[in-house]
PDB file of C-alpha atoms in Angstrom:
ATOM      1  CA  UNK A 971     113.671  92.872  93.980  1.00  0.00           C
ATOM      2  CA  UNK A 972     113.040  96.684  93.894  1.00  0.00           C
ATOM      3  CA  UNK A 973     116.770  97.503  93.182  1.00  0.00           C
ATOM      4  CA  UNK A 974     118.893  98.136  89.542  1.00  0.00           C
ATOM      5  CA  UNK A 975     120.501  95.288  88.381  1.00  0.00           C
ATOM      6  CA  UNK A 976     124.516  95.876  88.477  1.00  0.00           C
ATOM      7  CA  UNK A 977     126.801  94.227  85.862  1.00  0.00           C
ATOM      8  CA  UNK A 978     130.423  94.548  85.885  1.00  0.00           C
ATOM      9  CA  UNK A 979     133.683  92.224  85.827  1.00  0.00           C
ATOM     10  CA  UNK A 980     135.683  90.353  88.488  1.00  0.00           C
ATOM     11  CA  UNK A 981     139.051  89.796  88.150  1.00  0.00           C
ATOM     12  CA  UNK A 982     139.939  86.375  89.796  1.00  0.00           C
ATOM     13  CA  UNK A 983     143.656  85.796  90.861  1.00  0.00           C
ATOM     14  CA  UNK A 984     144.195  82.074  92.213  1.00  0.00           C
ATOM     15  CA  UNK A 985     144.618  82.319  96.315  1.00  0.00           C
ATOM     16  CA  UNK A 986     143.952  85.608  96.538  1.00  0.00           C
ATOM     17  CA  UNK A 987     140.483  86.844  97.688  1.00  0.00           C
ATOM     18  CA  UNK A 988     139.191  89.801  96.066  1.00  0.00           C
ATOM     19  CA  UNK A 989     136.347  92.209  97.569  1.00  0.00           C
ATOM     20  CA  UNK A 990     134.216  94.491  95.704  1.00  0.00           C
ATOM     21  CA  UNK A 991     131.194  96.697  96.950  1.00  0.00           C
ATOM     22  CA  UNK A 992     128.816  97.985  94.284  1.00  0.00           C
ATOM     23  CA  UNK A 993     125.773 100.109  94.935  1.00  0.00           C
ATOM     24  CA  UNK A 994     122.462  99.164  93.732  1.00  0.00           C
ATOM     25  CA  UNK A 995     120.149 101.741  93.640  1.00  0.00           C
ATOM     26  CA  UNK A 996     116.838 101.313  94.257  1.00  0.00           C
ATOM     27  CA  UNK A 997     114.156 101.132  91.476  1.00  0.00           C
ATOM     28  CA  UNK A 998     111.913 104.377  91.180  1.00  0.00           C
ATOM     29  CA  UNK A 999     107.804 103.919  91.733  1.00  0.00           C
ATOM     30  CA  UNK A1000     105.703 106.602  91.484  1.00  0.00           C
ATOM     31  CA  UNK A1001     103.230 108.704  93.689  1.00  0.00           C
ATOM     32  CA  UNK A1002     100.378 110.848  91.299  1.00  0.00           C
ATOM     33  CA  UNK A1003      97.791 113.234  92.281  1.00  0.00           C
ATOM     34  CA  UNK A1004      95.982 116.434  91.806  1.00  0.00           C
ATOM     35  CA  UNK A1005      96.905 119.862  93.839  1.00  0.00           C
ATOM     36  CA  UNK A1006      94.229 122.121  94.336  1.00  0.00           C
ATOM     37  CA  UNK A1007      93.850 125.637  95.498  1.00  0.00           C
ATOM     38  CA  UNK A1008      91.147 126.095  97.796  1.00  0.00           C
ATOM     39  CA  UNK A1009      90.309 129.641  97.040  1.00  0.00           C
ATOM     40  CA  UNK A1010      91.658 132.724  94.274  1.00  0.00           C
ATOM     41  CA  UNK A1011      93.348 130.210  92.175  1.00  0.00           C
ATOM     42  CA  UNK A1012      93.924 132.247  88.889  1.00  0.00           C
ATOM     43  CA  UNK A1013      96.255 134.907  91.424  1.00  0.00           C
ATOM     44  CA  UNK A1014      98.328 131.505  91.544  1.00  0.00           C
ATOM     45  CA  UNK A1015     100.725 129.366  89.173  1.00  0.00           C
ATOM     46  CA  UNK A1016     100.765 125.593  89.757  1.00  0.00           C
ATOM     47  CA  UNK A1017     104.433 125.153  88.383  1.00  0.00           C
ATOM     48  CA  UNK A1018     105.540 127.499  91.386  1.00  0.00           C
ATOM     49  CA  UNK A1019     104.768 124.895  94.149  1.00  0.00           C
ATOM     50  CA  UNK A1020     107.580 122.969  95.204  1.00  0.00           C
ATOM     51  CA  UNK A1021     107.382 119.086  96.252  1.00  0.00           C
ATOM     52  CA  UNK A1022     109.699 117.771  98.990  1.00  0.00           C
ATOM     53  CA  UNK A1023     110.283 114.673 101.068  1.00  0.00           C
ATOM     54  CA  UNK A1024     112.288 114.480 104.576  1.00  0.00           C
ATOM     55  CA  UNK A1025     113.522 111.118 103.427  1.00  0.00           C
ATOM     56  CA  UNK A1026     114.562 111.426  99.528  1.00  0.00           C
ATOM     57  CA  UNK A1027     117.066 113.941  98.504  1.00  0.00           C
ATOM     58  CA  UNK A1028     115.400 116.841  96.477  1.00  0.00           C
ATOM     59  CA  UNK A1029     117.975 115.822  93.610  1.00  0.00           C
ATOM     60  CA  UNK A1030     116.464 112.357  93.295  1.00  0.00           C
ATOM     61  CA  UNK A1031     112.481 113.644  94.035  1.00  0.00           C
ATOM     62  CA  UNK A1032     113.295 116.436  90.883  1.00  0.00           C
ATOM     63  CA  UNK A1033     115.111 113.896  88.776  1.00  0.00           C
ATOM     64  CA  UNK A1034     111.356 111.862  88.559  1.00  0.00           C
ATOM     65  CA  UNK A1035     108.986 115.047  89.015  1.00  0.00           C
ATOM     66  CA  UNK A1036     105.720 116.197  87.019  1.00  0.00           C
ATOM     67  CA  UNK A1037     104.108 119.231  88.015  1.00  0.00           C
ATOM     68  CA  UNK A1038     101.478 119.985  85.441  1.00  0.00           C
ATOM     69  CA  UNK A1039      99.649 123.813  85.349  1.00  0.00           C
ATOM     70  CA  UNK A1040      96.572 122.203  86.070  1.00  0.00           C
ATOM     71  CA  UNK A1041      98.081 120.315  89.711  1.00  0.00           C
ATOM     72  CA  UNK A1042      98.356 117.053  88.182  1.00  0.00           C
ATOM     73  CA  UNK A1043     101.629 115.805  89.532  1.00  0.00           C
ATOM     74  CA  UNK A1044     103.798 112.561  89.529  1.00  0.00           C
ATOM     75  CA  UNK A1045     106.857 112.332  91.775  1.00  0.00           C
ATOM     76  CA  UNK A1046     109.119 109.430  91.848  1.00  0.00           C
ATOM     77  CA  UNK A1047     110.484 107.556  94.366  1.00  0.00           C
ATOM     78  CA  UNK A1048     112.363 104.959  95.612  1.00  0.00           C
ATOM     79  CA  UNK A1049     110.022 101.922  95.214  1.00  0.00           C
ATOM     80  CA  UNK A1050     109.116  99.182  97.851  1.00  0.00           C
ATOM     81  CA  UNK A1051     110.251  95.192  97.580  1.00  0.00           C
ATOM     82  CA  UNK A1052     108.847  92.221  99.058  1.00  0.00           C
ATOM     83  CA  UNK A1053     111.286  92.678 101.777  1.00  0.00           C
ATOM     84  CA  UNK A1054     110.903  96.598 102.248  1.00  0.00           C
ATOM     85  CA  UNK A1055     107.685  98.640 102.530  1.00  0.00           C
ATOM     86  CA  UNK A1056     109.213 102.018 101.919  1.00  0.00           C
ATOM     87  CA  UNK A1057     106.668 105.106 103.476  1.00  0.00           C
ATOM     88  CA  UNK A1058     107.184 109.047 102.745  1.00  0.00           C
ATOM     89  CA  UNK A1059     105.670 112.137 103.639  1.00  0.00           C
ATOM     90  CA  UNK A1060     105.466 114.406 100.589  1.00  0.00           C
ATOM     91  CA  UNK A1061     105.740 118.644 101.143  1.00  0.00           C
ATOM     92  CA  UNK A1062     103.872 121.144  99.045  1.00  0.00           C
ATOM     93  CA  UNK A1063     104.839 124.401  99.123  1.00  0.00           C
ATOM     94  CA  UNK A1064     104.376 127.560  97.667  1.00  0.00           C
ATOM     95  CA  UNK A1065     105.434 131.358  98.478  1.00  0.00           C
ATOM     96  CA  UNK A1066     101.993 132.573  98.762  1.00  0.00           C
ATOM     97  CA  UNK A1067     100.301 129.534 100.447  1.00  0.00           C
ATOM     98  CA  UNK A1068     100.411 127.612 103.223  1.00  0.00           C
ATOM     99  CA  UNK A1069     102.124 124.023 103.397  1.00  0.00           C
ATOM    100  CA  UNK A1070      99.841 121.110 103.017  1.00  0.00           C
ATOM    101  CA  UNK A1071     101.878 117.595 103.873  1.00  0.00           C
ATOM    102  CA  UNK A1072     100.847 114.396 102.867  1.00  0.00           C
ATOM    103  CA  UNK A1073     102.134 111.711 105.259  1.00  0.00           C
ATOM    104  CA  UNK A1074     102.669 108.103 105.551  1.00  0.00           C
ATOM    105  CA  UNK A1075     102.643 107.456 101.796  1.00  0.00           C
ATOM    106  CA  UNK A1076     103.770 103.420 100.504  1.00  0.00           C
ATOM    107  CA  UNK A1077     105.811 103.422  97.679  1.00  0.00           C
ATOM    108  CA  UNK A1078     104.170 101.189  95.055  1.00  0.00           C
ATOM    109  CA  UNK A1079     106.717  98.249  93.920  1.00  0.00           C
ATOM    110  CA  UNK A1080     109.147  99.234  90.535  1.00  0.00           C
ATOM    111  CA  UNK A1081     107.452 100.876  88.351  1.00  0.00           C
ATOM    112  CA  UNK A1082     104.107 100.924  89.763  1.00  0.00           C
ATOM    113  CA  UNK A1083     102.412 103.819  90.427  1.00  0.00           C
ATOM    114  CA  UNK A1084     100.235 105.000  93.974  1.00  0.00           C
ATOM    115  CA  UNK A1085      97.458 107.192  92.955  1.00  0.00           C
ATOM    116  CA  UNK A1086      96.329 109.702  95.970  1.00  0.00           C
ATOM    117  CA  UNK A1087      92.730 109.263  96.811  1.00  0.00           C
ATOM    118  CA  UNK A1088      92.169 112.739  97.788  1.00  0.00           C
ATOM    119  CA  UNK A1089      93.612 116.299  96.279  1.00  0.00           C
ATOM    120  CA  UNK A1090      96.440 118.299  98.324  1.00  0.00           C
ATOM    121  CA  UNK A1091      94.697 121.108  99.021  1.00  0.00           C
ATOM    122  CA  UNK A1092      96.834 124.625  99.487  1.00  0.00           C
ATOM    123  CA  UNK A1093      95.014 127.247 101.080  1.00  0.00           C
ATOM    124  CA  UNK A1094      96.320 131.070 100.545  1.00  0.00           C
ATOM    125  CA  UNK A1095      98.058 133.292 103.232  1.00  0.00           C
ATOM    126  CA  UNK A1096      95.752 135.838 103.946  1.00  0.00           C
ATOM    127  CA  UNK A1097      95.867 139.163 105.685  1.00  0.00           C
ATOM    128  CA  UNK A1098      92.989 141.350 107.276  1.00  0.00           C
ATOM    129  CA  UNK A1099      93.267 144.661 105.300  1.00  0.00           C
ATOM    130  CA  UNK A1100      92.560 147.204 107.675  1.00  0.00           C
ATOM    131  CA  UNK A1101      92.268 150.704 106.059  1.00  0.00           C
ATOM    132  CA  UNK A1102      90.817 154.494 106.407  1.00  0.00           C
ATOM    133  CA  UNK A1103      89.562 157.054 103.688  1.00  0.00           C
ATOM    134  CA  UNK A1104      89.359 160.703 104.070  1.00  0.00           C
ATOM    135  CA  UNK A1105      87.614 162.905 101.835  1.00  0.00           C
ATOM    136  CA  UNK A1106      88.968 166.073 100.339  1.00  0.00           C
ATOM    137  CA  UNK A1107      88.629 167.930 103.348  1.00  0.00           C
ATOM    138  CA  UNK A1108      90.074 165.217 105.416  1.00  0.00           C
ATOM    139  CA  UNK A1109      87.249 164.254 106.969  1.00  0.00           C
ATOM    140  CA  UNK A1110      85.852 160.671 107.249  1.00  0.00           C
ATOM    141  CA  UNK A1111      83.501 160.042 104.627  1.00  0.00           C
ATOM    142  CA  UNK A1112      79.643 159.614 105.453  1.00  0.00           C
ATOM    143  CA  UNK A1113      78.810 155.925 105.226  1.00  0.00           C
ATOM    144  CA  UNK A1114      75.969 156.363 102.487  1.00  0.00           C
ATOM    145  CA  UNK A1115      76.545 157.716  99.160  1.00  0.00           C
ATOM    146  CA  UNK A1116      74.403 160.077  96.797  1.00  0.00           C
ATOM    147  CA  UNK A1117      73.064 157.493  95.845  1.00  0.00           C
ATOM    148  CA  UNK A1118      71.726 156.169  98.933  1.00  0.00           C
ATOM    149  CA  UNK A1119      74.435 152.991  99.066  1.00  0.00           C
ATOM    150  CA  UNK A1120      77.046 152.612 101.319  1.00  0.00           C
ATOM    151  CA  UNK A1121      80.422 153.574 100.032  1.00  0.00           C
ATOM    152  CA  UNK A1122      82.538 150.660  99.919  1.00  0.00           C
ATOM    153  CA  UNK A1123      86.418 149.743  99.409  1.00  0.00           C
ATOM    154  CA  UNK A1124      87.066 146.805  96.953  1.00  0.00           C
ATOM    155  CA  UNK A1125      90.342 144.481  96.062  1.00  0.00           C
ATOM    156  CA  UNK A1126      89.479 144.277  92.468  1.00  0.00           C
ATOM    157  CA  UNK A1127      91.772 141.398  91.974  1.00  0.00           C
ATOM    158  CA  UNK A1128      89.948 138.969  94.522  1.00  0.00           C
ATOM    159  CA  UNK A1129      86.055 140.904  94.511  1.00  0.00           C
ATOM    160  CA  UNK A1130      86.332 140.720  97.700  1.00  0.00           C
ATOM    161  CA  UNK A1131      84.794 144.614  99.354  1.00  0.00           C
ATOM    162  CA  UNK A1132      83.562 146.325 102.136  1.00  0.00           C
ATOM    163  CA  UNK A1133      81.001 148.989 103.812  1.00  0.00           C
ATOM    164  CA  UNK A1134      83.406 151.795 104.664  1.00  0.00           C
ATOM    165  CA  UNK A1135      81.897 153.161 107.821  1.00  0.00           C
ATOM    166  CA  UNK A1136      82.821 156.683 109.529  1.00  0.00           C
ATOM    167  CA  UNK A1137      86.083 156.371 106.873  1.00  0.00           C
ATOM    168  CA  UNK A1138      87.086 152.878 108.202  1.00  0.00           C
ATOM    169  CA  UNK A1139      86.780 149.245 106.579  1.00  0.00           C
ATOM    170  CA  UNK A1140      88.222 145.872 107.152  1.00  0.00           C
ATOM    171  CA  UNK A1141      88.232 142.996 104.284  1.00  0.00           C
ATOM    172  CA  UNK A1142      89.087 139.778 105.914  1.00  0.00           C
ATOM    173  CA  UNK A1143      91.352 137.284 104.593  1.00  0.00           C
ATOM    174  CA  UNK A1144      92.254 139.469 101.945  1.00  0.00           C
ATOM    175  CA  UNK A1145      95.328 136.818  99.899  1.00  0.00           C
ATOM    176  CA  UNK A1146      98.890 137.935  99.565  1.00  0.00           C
ATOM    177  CA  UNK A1147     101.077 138.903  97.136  1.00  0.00           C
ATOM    178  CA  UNK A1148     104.309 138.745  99.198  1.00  0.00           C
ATOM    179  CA  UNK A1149     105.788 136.691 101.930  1.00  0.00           C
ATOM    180  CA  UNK A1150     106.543 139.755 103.740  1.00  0.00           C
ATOM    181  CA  UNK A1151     103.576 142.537 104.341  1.00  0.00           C
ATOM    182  CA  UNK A1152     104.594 145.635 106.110  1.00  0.00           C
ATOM    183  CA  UNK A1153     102.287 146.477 108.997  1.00  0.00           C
ATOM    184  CA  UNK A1154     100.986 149.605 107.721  1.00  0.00           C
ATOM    185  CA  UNK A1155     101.337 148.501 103.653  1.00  0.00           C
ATOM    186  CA  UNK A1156      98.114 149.069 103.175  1.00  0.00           C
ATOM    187  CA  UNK A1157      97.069 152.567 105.005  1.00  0.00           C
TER     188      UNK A1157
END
């Protein structure tokens, strides 16, 4: 039960015993769900995030993989038997985001399928942009405008912006677009 059926031929000599070992491999079930993003998802592609396992070779977990661009994903893997409850922990990584890890997950029986009851949520890596503006004469700005508003500095990919004040600001949590950021990148 849960295993590939293996066929093959035995040659049978009189008073002689004959051994043979054959492999059976076990029968794939399958684990679906959705991955979300939990904030700035259009700076992100789904198809970049890589699922993993610590107990299934990443050969075998790619062989039965899904990974759809809207985070619907079904993985295979090997499935549980009557005799065997199989469990996993599933990985979800991505450059740009943090890991989420899904653990303790029962294989369904061969063939079946184990829907997760919640979404794997990623959440960005995020820096605090910390940053200073001089005017022409390399002064620091005054906080207010012409206009009367305070002068601000903006990420126009995320919206997110700030009140520069005597020629400083800080945006919190600003997402990255590298694994590595230089400590002064952003000066």
């Amino acid at each position: 039960d849960g295993y590939s059926s293996i066929n093959f031929q035995l040659q049978l000599v009189a008073n002689e015993t004959v051994t043979v070992t054959r492999v059976m491999n076990p029968l794939a079930g399958f684990i679906t769900g959705q991955i979300e993003i939990s904030a700035y998802q259009t700076l992100y592609q789904m198809t970049d995030i890589t699922i993993s396992s610590d107990r299934i070779s990443r050969r075998d977990l790619t062989g039965n993989l899904i990974l759809e661009p809207s985070g619907y994903f079904s993985v295979g893997v090997p499935s549980s038997n009557a005799f065997n409850t199989r469990q996993f922990n599933l990985r979800f990584d991505h450059p740009l985001l943090n890991e989420a890890v899904v653990s303790n997950i029962v294989a369904p029986r061969a063939n079946g399928t184990r829907q997760l009851t919640s979404p794997v949520v990623l959440t960005p890596i995020t820096v605090d942009l910390v940053g200073t503006v001089a005017d022409s004469n390399g002064n620091a700005p005054n906080q207010l405008n012409p206009s009367g508003l305070p002068d601000t500095a903006t990420v126009r990919e995320t919206g997110q912006m700030a009140n520069i004040i005597n020629g400083a600001y800080i945006i919190p949590d600003v997402p990255t677009a590298s694994t590595q950021v230089a400590p002064n990148a952003f000066n």
